[in-house]
PDB file of C-alpha atoms in Angstrom:
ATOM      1  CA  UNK A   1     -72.378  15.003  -4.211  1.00  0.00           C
ATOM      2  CA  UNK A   2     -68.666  14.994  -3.660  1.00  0.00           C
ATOM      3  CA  UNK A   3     -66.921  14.011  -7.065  1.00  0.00           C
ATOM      4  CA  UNK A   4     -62.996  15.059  -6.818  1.00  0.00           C
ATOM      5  CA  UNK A   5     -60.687  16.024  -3.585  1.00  0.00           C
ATOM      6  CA  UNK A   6     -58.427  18.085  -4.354  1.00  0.00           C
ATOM      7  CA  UNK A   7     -54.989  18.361  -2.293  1.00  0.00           C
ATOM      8  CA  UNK A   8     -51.843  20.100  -1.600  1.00  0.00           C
ATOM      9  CA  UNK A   9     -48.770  18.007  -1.823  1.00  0.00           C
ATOM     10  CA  UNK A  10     -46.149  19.647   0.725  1.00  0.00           C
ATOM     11  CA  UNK A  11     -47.479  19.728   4.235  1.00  0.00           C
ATOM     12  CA  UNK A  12     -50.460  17.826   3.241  1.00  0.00           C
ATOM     13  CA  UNK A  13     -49.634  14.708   1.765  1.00  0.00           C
ATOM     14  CA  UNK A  14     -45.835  14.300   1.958  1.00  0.00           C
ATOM     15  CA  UNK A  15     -43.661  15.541   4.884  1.00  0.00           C
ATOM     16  CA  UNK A  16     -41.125  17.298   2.685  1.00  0.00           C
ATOM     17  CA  UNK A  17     -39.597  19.604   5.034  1.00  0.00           C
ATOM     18  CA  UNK A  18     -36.096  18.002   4.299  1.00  0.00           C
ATOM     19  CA  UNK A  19     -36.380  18.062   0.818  1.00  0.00           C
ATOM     20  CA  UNK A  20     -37.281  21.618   0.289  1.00  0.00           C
ATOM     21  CA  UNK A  21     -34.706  23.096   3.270  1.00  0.00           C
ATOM     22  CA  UNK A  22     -31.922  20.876   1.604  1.00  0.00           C
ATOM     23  CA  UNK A  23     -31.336  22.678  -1.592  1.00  0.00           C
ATOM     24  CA  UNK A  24     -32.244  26.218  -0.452  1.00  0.00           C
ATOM     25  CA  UNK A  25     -29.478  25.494   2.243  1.00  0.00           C
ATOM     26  CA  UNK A  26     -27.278  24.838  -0.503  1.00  0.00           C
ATOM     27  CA  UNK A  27     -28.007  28.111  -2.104  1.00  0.00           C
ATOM     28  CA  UNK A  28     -27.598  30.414   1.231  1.00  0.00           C
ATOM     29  CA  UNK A  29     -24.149  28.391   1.530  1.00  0.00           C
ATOM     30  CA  UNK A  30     -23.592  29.638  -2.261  1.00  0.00           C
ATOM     31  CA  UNK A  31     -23.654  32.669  -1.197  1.00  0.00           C
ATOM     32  CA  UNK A  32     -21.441  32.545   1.903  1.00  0.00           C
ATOM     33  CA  UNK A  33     -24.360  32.502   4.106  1.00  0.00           C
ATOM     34  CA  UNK A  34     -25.372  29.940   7.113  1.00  0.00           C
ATOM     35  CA  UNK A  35     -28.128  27.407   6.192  1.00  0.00           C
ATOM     36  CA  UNK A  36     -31.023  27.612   8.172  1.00  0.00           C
ATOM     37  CA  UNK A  37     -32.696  25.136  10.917  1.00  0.00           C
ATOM     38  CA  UNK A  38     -34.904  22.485   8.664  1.00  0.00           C
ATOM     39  CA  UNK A  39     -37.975  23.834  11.459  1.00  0.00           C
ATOM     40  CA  UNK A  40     -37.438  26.823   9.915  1.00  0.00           C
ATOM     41  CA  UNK A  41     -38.730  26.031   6.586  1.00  0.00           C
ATOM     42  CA  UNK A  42     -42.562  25.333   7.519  1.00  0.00           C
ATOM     43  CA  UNK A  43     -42.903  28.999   7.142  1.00  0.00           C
ATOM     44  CA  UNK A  44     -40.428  29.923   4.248  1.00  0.00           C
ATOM     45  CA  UNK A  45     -42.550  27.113   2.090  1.00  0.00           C
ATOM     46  CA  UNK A  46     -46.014  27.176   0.619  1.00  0.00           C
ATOM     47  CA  UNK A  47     -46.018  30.016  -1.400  1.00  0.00           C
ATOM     48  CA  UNK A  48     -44.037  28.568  -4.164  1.00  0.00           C
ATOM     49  CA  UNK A  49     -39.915  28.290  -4.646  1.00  0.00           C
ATOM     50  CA  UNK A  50     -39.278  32.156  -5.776  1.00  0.00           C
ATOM     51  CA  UNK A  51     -40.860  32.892  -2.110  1.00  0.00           C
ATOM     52  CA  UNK A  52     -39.267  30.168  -0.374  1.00  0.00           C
ATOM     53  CA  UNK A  53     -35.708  31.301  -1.820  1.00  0.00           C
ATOM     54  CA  UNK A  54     -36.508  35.202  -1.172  1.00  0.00           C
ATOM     55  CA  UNK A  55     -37.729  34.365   3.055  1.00  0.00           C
ATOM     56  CA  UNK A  56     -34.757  32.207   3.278  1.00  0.00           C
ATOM     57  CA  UNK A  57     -32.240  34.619   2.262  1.00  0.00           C
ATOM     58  CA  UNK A  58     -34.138  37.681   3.957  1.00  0.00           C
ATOM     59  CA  UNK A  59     -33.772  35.920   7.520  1.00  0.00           C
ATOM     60  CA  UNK A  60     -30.207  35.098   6.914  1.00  0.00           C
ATOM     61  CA  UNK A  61     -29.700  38.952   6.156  1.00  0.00           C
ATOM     62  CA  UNK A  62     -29.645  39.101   2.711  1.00  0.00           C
ATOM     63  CA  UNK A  63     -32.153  41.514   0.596  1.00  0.00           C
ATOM     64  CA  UNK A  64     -30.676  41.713  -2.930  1.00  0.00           C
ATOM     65  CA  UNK A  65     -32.955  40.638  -5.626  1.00  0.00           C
ATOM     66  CA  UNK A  66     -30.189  39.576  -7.554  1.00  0.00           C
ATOM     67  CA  UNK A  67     -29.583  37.022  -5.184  1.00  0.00           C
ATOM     68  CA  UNK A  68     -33.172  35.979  -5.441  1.00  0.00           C
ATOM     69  CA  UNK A  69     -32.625  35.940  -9.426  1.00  0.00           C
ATOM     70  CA  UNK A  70     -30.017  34.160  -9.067  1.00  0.00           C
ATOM     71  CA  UNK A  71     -30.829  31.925  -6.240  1.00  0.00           C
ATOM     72  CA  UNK A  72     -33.975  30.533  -7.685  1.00  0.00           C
ATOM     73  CA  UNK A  73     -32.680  28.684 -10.667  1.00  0.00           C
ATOM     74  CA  UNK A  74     -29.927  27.308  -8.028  1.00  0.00           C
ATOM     75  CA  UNK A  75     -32.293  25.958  -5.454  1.00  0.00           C
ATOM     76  CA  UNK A  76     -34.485  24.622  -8.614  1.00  0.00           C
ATOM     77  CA  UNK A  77     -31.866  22.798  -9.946  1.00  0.00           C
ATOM     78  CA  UNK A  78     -30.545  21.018  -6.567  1.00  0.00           C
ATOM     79  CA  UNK A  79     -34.306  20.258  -6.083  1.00  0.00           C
ATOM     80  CA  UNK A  80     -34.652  19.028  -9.185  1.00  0.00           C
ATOM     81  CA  UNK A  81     -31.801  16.419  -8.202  1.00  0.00           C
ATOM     82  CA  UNK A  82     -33.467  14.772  -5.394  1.00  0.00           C
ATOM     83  CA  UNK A  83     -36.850  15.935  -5.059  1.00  0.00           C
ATOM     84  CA  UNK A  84     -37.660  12.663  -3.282  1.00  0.00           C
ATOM     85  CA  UNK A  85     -35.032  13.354  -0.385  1.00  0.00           C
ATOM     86  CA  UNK A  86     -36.270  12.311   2.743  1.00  0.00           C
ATOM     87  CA  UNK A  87     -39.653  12.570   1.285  1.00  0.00           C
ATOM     88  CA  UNK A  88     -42.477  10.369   2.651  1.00  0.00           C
ATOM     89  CA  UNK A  89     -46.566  10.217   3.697  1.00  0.00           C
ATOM     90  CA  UNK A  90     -47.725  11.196   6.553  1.00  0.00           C
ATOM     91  CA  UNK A  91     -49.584   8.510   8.515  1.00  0.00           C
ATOM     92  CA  UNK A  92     -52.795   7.283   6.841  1.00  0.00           C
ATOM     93  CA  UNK A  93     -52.343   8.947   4.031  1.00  0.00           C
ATOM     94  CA  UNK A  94     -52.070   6.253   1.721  1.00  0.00           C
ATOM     95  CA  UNK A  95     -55.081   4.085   3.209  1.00  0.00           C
ATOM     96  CA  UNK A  96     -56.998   7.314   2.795  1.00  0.00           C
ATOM     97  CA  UNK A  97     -56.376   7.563  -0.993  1.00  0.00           C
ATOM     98  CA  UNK A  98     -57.237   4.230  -1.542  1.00  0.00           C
ATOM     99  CA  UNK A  99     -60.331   3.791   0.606  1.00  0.00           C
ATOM    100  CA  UNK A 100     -61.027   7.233  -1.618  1.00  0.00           C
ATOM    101  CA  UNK A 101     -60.480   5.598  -4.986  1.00  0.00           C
ATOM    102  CA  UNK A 102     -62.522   2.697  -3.843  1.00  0.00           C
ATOM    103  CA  UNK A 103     -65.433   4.592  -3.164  1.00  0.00           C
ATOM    104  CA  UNK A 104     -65.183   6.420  -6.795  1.00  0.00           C
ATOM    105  CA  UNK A 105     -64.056   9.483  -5.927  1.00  0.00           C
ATOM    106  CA  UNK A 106     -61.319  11.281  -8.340  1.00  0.00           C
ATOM    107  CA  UNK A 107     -57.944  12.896  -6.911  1.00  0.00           C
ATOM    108  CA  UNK A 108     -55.860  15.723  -8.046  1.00  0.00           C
ATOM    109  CA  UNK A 109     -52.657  17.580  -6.405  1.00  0.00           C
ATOM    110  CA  UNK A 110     -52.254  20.977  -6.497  1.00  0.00           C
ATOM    111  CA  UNK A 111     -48.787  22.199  -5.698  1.00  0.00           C
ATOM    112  CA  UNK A 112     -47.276  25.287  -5.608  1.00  0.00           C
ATOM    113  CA  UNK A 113     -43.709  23.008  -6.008  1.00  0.00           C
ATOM    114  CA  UNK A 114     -42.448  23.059  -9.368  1.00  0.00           C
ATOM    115  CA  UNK A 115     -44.267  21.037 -11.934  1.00  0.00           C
ATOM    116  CA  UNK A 116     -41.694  18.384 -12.453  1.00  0.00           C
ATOM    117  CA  UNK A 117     -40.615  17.602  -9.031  1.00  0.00           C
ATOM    118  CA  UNK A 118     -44.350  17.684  -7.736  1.00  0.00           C
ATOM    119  CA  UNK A 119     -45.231  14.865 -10.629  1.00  0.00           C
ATOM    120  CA  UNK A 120     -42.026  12.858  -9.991  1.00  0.00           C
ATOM    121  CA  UNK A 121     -42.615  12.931  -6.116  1.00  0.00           C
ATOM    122  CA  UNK A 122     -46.537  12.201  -6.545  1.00  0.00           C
ATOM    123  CA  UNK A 123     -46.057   9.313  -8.757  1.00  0.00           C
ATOM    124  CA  UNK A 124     -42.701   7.786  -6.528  1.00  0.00           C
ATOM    125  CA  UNK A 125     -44.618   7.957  -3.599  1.00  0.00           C
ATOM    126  CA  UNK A 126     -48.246   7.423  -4.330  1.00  0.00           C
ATOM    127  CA  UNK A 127     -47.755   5.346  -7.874  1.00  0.00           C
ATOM    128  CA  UNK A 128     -48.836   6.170 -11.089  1.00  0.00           C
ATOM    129  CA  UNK A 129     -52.830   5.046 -10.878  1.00  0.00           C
ATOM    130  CA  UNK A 130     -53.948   7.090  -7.786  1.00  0.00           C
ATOM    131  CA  UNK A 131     -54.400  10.571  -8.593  1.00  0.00           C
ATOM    132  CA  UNK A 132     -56.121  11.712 -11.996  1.00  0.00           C
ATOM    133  CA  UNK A 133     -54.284  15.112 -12.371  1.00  0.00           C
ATOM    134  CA  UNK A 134     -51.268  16.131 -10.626  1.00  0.00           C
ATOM    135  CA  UNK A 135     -50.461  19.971 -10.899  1.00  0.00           C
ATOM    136  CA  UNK A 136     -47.231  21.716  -9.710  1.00  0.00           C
ATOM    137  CA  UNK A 137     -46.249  25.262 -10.230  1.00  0.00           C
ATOM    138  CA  UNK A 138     -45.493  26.407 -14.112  1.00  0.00           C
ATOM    139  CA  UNK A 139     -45.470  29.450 -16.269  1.00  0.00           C
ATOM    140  CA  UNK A 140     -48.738  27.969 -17.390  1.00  0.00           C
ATOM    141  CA  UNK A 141     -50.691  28.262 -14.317  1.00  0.00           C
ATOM    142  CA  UNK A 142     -50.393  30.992 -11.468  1.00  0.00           C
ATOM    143  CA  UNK A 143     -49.005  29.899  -8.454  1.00  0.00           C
ATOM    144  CA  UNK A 144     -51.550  29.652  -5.706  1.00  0.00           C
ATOM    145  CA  UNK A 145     -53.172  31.509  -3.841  1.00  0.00           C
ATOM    146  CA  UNK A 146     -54.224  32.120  -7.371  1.00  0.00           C
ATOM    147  CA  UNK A 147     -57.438  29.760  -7.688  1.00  0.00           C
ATOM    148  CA  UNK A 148     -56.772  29.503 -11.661  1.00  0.00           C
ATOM    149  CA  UNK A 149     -54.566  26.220 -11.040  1.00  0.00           C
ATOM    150  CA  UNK A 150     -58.149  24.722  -8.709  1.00  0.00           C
ATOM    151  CA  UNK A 151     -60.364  25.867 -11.547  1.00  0.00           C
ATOM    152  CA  UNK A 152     -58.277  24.636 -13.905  1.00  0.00           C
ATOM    153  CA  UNK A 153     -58.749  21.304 -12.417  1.00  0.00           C
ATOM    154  CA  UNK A 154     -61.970  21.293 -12.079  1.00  0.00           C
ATOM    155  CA  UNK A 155     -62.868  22.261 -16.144  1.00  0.00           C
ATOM    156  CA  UNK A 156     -60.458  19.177 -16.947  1.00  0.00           C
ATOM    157  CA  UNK A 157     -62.502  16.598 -14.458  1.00  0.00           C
ATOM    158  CA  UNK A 158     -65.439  17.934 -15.828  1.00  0.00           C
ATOM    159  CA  UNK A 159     -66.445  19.382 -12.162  1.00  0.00           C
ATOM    160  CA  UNK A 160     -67.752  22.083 -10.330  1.00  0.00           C
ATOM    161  CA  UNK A 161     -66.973  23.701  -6.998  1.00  0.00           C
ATOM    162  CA  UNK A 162     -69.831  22.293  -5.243  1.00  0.00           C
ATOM    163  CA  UNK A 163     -68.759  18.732  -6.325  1.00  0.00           C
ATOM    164  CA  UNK A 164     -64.954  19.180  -4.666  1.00  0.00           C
ATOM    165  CA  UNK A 165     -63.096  19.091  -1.616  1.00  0.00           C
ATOM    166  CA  UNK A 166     -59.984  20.968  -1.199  1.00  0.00           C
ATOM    167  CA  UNK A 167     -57.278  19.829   1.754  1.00  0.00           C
ATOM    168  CA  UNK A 168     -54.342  22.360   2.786  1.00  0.00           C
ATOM    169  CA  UNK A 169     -52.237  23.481   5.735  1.00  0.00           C
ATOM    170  CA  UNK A 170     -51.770  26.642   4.918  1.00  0.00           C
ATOM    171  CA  UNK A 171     -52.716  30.307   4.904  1.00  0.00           C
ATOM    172  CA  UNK A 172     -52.123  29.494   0.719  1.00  0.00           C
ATOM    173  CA  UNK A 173     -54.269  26.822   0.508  1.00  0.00           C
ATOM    174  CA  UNK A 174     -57.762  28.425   2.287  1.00  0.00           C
ATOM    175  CA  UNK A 175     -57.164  31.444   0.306  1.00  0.00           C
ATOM    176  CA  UNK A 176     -56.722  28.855  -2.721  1.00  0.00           C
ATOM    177  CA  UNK A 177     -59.480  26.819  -2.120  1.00  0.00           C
ATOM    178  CA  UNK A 178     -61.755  29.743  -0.856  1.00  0.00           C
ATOM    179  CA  UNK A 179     -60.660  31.629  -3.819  1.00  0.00           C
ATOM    180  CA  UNK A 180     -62.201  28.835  -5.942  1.00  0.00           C
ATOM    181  CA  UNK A 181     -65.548  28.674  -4.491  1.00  0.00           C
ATOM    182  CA  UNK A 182     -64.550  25.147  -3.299  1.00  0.00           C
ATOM    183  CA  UNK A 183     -65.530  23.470   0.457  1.00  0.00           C
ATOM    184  CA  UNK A 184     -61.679  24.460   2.221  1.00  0.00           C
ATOM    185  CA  UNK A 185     -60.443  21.808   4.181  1.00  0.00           C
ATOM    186  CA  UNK A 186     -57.294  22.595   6.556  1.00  0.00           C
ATOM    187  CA  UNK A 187     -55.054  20.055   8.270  1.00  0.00           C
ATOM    188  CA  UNK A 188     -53.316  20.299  11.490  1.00  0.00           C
ATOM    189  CA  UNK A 189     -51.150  17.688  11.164  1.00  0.00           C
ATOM    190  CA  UNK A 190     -48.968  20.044   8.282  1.00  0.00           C
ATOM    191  CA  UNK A 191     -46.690  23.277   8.141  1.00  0.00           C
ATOM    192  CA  UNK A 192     -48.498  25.517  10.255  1.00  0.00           C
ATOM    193  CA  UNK A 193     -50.673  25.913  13.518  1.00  0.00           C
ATOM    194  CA  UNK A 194     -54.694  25.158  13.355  1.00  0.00           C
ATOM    195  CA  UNK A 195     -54.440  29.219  14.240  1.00  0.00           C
ATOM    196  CA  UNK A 196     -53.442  29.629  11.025  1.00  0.00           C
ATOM    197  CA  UNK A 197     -56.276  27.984   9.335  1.00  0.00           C
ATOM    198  CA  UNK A 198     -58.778  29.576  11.410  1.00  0.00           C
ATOM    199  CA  UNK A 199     -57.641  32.537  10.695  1.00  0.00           C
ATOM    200  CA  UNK A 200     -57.667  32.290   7.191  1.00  0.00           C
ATOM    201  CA  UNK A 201     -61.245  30.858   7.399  1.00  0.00           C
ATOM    202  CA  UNK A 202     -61.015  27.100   6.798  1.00  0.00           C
ATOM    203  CA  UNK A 203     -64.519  25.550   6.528  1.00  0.00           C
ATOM    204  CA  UNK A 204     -63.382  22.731   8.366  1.00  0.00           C
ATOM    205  CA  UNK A 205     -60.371  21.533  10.122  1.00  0.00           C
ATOM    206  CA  UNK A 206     -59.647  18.340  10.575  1.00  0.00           C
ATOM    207  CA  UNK A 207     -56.521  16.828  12.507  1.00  0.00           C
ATOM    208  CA  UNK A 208     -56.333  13.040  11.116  1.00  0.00           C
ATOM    209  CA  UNK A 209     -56.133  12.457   7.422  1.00  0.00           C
ATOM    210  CA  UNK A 210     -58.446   9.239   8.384  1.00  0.00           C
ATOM    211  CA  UNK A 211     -61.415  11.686   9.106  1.00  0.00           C
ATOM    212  CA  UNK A 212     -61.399  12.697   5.650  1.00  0.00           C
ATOM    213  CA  UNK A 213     -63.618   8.665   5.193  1.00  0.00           C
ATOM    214  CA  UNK A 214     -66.200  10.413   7.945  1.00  0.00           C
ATOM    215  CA  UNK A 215     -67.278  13.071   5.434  1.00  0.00           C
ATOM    216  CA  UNK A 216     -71.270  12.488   5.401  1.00  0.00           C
ATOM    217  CA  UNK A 217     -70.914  13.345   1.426  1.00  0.00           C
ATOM    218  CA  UNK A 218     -67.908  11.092   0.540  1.00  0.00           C
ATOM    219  CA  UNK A 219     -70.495   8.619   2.582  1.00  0.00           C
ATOM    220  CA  UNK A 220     -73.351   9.254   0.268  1.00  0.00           C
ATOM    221  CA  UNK A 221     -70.647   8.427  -2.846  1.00  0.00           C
ATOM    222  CA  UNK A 222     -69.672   5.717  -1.623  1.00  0.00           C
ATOM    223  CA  UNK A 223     -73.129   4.207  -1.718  1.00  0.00           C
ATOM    224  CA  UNK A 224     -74.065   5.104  -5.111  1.00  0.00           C
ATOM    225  CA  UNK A 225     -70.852   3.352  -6.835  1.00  0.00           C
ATOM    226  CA  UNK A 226     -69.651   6.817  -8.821  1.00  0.00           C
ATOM    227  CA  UNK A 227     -66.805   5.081 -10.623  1.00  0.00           C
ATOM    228  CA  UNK A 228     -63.740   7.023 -10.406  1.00  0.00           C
ATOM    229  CA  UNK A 229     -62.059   8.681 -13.526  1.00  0.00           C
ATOM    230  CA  UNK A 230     -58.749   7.569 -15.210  1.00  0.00           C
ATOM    231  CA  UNK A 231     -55.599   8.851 -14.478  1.00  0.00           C
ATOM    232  CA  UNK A 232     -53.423  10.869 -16.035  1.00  0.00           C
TER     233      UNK A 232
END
């Protein structure tokens, strides 16, 4: 029986290509180097902002760590202004969540974006009732594809990996949910290429968040009335 679903916010929820390239453009300008394409960010994301700040700078030519050090806090910070910038749900996302939360089943994110801007942009968006446990990226909890943050989840909902669902479009996010002994879900309508997700072994791919309803175990749920937890 299918008690939580688990997702990933960028790519997966939220089309945030804009609001990640904008600040990390910012930086590469900093330095007196030309932003890159907003495209180009679908593969310099999902691995958390240190990564994001470290592939941007590498493809504009620039391989000094210090830059990186220096870089990260930068990018952070102009995040941190506007995390919601051009920030919005993909299609049927939010009909999804509710139908979810209707039939009893619990919600969590788990985001490799920083902790504060992944709560702020979860709870603008989606409001403060839908999802019981939002997690972003913090000293606190490995970034993924560490499963610690997943399993971490699951000990605070009181869950175990047979119980969950975990949605990604990313390489990150199989190896995450994988990782955590948790059914892997990848989404095509994300980042990166259903290739991608294949490759990395997703147990299912799906390419309409509204499929997600069609699961034969959020079904069975549904009919026995599990009443869903409360938020956090």
């Amino acid at each position: 029986m299918i008690k939580v679903c688990i997702f990933d916010l960028d790519g997966t929820l939220t089309a945030t290509l804009e609001s990640i390239a904008r600040p990390i453009n910012r930086m590469l300008e900093h330095f007196g180097l030309a932003p890159h394409p907003v495209e180009k960010y679908k593969y310099y994301a999902g691995d958390g902002l240190e990564e994001s700040v470290r592939r941007a700078l590498k493809e504009a030519g620039d391989t000094d760590e210090a830059h990186v050090r220096e870089g990260v806090p930068l990018a952070g910070g102009w995040l941190q202004e506007d995390p919601l910038y051009h920030v919005k749900p993909y299609p049927h996302i939010v009909e999804t969540l509710t139908e979810l939360k209707r039939r009893g089943i619990r919600l969590a994110v788990f985001s490799n974006k920083p902790h504060k801007a992944a709560v702020d942009v979860v709870k603008t968006i989606f409001g403060k009732e839908t999802f019981d446990w939002i997690q972003g990226q913090s000293e606190e909890v490995p970034r993924k594809p560490d499963p610690a943050g997943a399993l971490a989840i699951m000990k605070r909902l009181s869950v175990c990996p047979e119980e969950c669902l975990y949605f990604g479009d990313t390489n990150t996010d199989m190896q995450t949910g994988r990782g955590a002994g948790i059914f892997t879900v990848g989404v095509t309508w994300g980042f990166r290429p259903r290739s991608e997700l294949e490759q990395y072994h997703a147990d299912r791919i799906i390419d309409s968040p509204l499929e997600i309803l069609d699961f034969p175990e959020l079904q069975e749920d549904r009919e026995k009335g599990v009443n869903p937890g409360v938020n956090s």
